[in-house]
Short mmCIF file of C-alpha atoms and ligand atoms in Angstrom, two decimals:
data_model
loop_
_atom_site.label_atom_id
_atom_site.label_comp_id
_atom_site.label_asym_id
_atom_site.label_seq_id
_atom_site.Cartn_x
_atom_site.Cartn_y
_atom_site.Cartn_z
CA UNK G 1083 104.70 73.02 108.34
CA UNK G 1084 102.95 75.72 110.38
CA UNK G 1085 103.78 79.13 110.02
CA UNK G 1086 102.92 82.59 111.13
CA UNK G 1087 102.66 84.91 108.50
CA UNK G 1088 98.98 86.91 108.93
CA UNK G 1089 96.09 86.42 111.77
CA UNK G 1090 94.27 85.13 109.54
CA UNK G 1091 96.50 81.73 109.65
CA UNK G 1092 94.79 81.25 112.92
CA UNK G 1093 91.47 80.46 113.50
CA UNK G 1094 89.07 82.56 116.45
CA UNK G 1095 89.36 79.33 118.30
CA UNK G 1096 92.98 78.48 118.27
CA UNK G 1097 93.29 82.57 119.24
CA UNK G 1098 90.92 82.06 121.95
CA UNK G 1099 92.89 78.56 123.03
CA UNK G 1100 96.32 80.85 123.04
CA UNK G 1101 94.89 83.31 125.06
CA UNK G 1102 93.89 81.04 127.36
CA UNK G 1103 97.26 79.13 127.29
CA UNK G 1104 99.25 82.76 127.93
CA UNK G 1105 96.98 83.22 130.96
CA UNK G 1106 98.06 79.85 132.49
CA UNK G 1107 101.49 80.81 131.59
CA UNK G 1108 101.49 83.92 133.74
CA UNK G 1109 100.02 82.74 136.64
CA UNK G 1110 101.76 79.51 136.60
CA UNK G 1111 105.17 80.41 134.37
CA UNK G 1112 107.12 77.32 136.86
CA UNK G 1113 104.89 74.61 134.91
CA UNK G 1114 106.91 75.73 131.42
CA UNK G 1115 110.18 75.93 132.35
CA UNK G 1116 111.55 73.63 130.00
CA UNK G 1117 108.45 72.80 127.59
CA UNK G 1118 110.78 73.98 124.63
CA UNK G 1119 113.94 72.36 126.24
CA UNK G 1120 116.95 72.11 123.56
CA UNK G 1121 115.19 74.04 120.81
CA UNK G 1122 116.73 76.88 119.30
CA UNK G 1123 114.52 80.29 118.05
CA UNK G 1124 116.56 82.66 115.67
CA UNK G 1125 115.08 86.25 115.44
CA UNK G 1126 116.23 88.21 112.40
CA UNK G 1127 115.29 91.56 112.90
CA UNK G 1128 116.32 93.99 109.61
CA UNK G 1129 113.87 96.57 111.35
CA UNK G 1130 114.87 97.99 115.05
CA UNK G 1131 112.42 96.82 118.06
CA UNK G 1132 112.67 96.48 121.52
CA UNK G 1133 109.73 94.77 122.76
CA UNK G 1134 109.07 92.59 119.48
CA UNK G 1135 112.66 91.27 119.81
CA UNK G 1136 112.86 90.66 123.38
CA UNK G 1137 109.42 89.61 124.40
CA UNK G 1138 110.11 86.67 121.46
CA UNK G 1139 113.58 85.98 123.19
CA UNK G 1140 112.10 86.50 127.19
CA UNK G 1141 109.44 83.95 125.50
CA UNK G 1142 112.11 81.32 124.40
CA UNK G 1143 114.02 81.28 127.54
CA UNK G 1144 111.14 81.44 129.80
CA UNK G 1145 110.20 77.79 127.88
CA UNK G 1146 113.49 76.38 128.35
CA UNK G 1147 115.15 76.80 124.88
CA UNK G 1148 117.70 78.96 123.51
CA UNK G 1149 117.99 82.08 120.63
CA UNK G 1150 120.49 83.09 118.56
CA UNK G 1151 120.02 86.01 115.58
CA UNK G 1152 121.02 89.50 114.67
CA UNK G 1153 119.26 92.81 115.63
CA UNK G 1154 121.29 94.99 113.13
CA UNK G 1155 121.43 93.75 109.74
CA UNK G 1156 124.87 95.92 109.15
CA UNK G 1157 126.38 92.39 111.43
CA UNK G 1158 125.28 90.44 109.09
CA UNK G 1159 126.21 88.96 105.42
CA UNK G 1160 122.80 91.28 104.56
CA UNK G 1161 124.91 94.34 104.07
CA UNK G 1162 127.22 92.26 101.58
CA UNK G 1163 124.03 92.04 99.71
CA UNK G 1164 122.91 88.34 100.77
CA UNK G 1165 119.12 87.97 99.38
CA UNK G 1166 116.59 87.30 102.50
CA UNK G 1167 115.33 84.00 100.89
CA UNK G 1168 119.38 82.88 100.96
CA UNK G 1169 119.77 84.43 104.69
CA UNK G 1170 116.78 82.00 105.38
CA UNK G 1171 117.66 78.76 103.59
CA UNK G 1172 120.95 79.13 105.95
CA UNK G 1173 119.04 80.10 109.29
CA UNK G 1174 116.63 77.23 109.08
CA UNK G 1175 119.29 74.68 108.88
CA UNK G 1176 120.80 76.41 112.40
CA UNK G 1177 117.34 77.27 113.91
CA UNK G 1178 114.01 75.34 115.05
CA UNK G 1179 111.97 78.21 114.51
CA UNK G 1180 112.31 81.63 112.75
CA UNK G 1181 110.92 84.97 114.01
CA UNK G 1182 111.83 87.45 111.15
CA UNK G 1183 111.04 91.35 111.38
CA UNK G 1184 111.49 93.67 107.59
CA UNK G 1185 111.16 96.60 106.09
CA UNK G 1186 109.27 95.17 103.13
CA UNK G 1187 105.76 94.41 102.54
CA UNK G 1188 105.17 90.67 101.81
CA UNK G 1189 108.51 89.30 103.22
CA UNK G 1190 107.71 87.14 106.05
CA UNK G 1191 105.57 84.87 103.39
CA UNK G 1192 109.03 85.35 100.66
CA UNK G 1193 110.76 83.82 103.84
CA UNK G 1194 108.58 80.86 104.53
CA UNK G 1195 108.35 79.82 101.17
CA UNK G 1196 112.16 78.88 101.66
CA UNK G 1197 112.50 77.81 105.07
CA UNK G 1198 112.44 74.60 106.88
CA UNK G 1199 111.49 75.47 110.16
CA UNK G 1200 108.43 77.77 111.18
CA UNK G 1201 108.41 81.40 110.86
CA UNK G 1202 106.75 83.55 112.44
CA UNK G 1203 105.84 87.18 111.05
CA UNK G 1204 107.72 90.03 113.46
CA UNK G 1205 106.27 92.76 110.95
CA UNK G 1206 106.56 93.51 107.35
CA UNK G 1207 106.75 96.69 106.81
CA UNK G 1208 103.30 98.32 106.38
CA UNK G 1209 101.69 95.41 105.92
CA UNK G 1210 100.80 93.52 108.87
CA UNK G 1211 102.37 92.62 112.41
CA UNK G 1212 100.23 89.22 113.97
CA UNK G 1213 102.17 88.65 117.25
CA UNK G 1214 101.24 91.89 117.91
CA UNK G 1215 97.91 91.52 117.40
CA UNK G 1216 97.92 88.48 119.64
CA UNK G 1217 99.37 90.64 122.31
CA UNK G 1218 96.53 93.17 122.19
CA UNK G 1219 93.68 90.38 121.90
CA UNK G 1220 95.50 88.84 125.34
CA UNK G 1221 95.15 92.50 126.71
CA UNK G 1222 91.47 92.96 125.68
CA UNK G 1223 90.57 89.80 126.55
CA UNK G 1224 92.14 90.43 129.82
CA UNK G 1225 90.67 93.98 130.59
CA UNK G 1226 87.21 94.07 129.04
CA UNK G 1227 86.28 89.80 129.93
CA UNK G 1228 85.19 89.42 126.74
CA UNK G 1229 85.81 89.95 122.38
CA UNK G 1230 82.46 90.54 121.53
CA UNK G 1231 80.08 93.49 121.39
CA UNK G 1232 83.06 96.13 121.73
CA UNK G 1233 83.11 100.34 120.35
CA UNK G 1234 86.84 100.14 119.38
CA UNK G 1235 89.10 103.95 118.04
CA UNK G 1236 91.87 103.07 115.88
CA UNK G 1237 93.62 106.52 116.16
CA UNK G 1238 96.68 108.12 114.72
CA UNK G 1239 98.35 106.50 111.30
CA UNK G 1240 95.97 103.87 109.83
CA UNK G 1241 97.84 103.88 106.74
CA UNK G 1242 101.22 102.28 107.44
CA UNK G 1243 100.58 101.28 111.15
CA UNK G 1244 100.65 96.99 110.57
CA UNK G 1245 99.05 97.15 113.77
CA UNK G 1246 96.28 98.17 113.02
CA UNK G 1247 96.11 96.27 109.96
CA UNK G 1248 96.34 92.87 111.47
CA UNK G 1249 94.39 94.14 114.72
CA UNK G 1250 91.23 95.02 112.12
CA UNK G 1251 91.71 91.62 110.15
CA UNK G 1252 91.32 89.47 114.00
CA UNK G 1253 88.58 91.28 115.51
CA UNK G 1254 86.55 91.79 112.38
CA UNK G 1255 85.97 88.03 113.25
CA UNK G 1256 84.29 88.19 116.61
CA UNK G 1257 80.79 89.64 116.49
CA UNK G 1258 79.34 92.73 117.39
CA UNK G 1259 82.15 94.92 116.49
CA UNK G 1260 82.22 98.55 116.03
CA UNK G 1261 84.97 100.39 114.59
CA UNK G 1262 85.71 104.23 114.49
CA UNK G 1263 88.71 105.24 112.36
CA UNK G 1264 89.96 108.75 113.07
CA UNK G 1265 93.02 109.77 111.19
CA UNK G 1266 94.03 112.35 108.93
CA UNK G 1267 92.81 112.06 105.51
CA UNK G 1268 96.77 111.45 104.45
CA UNK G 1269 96.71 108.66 106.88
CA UNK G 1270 93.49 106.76 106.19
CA UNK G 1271 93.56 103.08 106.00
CA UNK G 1272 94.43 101.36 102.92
CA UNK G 1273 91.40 100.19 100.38
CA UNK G 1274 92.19 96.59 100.58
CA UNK G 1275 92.20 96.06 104.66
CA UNK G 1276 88.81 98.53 104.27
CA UNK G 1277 87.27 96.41 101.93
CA UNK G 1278 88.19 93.37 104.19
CA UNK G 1279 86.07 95.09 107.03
CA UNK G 1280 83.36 95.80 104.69
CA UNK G 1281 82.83 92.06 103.59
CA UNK G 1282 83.06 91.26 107.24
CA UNK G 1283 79.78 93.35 107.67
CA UNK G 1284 80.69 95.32 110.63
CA UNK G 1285 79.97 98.76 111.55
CA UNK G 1286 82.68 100.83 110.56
CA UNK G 1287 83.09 104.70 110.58
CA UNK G 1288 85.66 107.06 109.52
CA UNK G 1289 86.28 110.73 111.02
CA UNK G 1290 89.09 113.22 111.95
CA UNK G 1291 87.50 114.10 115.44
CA UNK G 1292 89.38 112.78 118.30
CA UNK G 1293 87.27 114.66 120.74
CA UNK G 1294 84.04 113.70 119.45
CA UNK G 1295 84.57 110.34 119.05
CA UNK G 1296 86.50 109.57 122.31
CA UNK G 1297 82.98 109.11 124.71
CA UNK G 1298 81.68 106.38 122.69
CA UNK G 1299 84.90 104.29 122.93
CA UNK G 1300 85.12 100.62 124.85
CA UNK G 1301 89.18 101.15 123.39
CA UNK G 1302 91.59 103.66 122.23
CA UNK G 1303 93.84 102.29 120.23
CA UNK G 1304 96.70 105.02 119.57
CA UNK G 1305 99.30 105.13 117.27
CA UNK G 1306 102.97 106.27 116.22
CA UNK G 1307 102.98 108.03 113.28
CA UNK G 1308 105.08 106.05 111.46
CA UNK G 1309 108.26 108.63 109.70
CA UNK G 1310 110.34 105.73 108.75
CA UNK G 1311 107.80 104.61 106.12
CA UNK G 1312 106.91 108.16 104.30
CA UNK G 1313 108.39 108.85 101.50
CA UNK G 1314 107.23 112.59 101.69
CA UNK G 1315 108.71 114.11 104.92
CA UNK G 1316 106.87 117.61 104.42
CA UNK G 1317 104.17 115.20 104.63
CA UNK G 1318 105.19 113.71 107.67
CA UNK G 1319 105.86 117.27 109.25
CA UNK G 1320 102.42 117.97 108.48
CA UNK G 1321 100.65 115.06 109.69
CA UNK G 1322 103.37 114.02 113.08
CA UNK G 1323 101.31 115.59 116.14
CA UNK G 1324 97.77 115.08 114.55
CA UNK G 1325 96.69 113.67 117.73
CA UNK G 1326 97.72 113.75 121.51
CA UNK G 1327 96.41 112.30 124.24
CA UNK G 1328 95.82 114.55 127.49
CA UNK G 1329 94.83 114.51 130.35
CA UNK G 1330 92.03 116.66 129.45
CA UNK G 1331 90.92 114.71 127.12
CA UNK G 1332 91.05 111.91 128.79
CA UNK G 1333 88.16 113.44 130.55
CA UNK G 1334 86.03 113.42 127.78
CA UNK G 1335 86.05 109.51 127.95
CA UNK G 1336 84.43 106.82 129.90
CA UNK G 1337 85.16 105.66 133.25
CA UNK G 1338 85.85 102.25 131.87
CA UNK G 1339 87.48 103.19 128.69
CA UNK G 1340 90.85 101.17 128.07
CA UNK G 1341 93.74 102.92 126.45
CA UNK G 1342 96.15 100.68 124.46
CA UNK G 1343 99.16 101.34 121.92
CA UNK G 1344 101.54 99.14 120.43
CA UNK G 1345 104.58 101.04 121.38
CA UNK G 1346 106.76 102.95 121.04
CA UNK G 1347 105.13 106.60 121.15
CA UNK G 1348 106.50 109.06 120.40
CA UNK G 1349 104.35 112.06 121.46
CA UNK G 1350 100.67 110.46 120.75
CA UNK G 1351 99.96 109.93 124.57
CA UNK G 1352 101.47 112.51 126.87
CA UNK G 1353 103.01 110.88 130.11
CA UNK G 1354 100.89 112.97 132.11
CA UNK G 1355 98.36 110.02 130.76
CA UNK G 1356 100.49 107.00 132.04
CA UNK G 1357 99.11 107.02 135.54
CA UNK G 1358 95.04 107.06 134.69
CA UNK G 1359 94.02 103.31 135.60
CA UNK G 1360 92.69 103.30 132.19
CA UNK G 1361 96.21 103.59 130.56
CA UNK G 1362 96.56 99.78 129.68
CA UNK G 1363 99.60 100.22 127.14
CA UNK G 1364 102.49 98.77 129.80
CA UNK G 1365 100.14 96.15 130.43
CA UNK G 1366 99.60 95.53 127.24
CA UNK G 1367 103.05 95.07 126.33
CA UNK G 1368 103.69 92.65 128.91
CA UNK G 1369 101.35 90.37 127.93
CA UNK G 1370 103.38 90.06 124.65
CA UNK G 1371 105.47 87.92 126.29
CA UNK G 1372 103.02 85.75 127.53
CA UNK G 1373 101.71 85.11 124.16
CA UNK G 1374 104.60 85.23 122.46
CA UNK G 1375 105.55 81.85 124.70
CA UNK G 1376 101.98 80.21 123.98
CA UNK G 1377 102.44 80.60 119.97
CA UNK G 1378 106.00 79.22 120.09
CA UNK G 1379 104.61 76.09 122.22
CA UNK G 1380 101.61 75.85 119.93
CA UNK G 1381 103.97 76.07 116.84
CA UNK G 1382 106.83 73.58 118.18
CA UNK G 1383 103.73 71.23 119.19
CA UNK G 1384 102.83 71.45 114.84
CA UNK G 1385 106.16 71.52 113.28
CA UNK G 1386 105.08 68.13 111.69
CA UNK G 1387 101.85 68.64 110.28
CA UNK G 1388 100.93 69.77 106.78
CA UNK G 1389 100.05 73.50 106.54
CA UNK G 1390 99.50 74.93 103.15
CA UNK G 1391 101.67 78.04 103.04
CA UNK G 1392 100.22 79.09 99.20
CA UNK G 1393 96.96 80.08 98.82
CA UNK G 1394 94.82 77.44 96.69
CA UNK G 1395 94.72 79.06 93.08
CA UNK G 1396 97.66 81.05 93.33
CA UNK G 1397 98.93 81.84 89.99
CA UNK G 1398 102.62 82.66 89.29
CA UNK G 1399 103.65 85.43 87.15
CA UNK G 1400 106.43 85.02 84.91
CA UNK G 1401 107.30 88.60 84.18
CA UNK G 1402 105.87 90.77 86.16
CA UNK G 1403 106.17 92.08 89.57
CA UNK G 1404 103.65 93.38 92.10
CA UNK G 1405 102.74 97.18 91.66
CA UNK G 1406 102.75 97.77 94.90
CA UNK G 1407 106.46 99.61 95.37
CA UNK G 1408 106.80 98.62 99.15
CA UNK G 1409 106.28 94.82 98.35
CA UNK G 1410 109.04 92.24 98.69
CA UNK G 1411 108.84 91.05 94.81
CA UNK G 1412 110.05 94.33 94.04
CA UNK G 1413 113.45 94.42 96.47
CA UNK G 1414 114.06 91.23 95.74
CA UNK G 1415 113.85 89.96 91.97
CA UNK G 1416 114.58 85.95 92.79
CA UNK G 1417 111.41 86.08 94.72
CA UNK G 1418 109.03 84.87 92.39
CA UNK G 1419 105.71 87.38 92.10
CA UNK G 1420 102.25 85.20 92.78
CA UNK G 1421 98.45 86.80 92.83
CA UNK G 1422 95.66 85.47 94.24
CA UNK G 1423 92.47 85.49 91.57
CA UNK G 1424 89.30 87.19 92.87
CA UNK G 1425 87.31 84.52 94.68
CA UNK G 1426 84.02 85.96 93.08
CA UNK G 1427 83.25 88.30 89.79
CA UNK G 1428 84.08 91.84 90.24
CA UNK G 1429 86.72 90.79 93.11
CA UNK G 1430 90.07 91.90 92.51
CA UNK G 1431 93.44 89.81 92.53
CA UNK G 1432 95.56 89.96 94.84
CA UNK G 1433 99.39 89.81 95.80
CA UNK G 1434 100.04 86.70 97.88
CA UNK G 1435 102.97 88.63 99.44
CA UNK G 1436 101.43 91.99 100.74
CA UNK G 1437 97.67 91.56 99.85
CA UNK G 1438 97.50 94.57 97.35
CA UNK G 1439 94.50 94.39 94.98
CA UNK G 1440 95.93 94.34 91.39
CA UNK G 1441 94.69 94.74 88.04
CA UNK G 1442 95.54 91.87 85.94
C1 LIG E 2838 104.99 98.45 116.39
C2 LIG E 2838 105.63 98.00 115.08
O1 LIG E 2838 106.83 97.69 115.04
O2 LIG E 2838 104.89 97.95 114.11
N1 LIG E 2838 105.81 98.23 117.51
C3 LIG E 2838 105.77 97.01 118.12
O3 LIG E 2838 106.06 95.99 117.54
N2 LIG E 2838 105.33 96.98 119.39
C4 LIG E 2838 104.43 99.82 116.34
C5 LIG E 2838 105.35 100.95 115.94
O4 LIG E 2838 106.52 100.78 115.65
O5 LIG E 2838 104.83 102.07 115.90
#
């Protein structure tokens, strides 16, 4: 079965396919009206959203097919301590197709290893967020004509914005690419989606300078700070208006600059911002829809063929558990902890959950 659960799972071709498919979809939404007829989606969202949650449902219904789920896990057998791999088992036999959002690292891959139908990664936790990601390639691909060639600023919290994460893992696969990180040292991206971008050979960068990195910049790509996930709130209280975008310093950009952001912001882009043509972020999220509709299609049209889910060499662990303390493996001990050898010498293993390097 095909799943979801990184961008990675899709190639730069079937990306560039969906793309294309969401842009039919918008100008001609009448020709899908029932391409998904009779088929139920369930979204399971133990993490709040608006647009995540709704674009997925807007996406279903907009194809003809129905949704069911929970947006508040308190409704659910969850808060009489039901394990997410049990939740699952029980959806899939109600559902055609899963969309799951969690606070954990690593779970959307714990859920597909027991489903029966498709699932498709909503975020987990800090670790990555693909439909997203899909969303903002539909919006670049949209506003710049091409994925190729591109000065992209990944602003704000690098660290535990999935976002970013799964937005560095897709376009480190198009060529061309350069990437300026400006965050906070506290907020710096993690070592294993760094090293990712350093095998991928790209230019990368890291600074603190908003200002003088902004006239360089194809894309801003802004971000929440993100308080639920810090474990340190002095930390957070120190680090929560690190950057905001002005009017003023808008000006300090080019003409044909494209601001994006995943939403929701808090105060990261002032609303004195929203009206500068080159505020793409509303765009943005309507496109989410859009693509949200072509990946369900693409997935229904898939259901039946083979799809490893494990990665090749995977070796289980008997008694141990990741060491990352975000990961899914450590919520939930009846998932069963698996690492992924390094491919070469010197490479480290890694957690097939939540892709943290670990010493074994
Ligand atoms: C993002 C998320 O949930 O990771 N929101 C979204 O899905 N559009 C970004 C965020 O919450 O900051």
């Amino acid at each position: 079965m095909r799943h979801l659960i990184e961008i990675q799972d899709l190639s730069v071709k079937e990306i560039d396919e969906m793309i294309a498919l969401a842009n039919d979809m918008m100008a001609h939404p009448d020709q899908y009206w029932d391409a998904c007829a009779h088929q139920k989606l369930a979204t399971l969202f133990y993490e709040p959203s608006t647009r995540t949650r709704l674009s997925f449902e807007s996406a279903m219904l907009s194809l003809g097919g129905q949704v069911l789920g929970f947006s508040d896990v308190g409704s659910s057998s969850v808060s009489k301590g039901e394990s997410l791999q049990d939740t699952v088992r029980i959806v899939s036999g109600y559902a055609d197709m899963i969309a799951i959002r969690h606070p954990r690292d690593g779970a959307a891959l714990a859920a597909a290893l027991k489903s029966r139908v498709p699932v498709i990664n909503a975020g987990d936790g800090g670790h990555d967020h693909p439909t997203q990601t899909l969303t903002d390639l539909t919006l670049i691909a949209r506003e710049k004509g091409k994925m190729s060639g591109l000065t992209i600023g990944m602003c704000g919290d690098l660290r535990y914005g999935r976002t970013v994460h799964s937005l560095l893992e897709a376009m480190c696969r198009y060529p061309g690419m350069r990437f300026i990180l400006i965050a906070p040292d506290a907020l710096r991206l993690p070592g294993y989606v760094r090293e990712m971008l350093e095998m991928c050979g790209q230019s990368v960068q890291e600074t603190e300078d908003l200002d003088a990195a902004l006239p360089e910049l194809d894309i801003l790509y802004m971000t929440r700070i993100q308080r639920e996930r810090f474990t340190d709130m002095a930390m957070y209280e120190q680090v929560k208006d690190c950057y905001i975008l002005t009017p003023e310093r808008m000006q300090r950009a080019r003409r044909d600059m494209t601001v994006m952001h995943p939403l929701p912001r808090v105060n990261e882009i002032s609303p004195l911002v929203d009206d500068d043509p080159r505020a793409a972020y509303f765009r943005q999220a309507e496109c989410g829809r859009y693509i949200r509709m072509a990946l369900i299609l693409k997935l229904m049209q898939e259901r039946d063929k083979a799809h490893g889910l494990v990665p090749a060499g995977t070796v289980w662990a008997e008694h141990s558990l990741c060491p990352n303390a975000r990961c899914i493996t450590q919520a939930e001990h009846s998932v069963r902890w698996g690492y992924r050898p390094g491919a070469h010498q010197g490479d480290r293993a890694r957690c097939i959950y939540c892709g943290r390097g670990v010493s074994i």
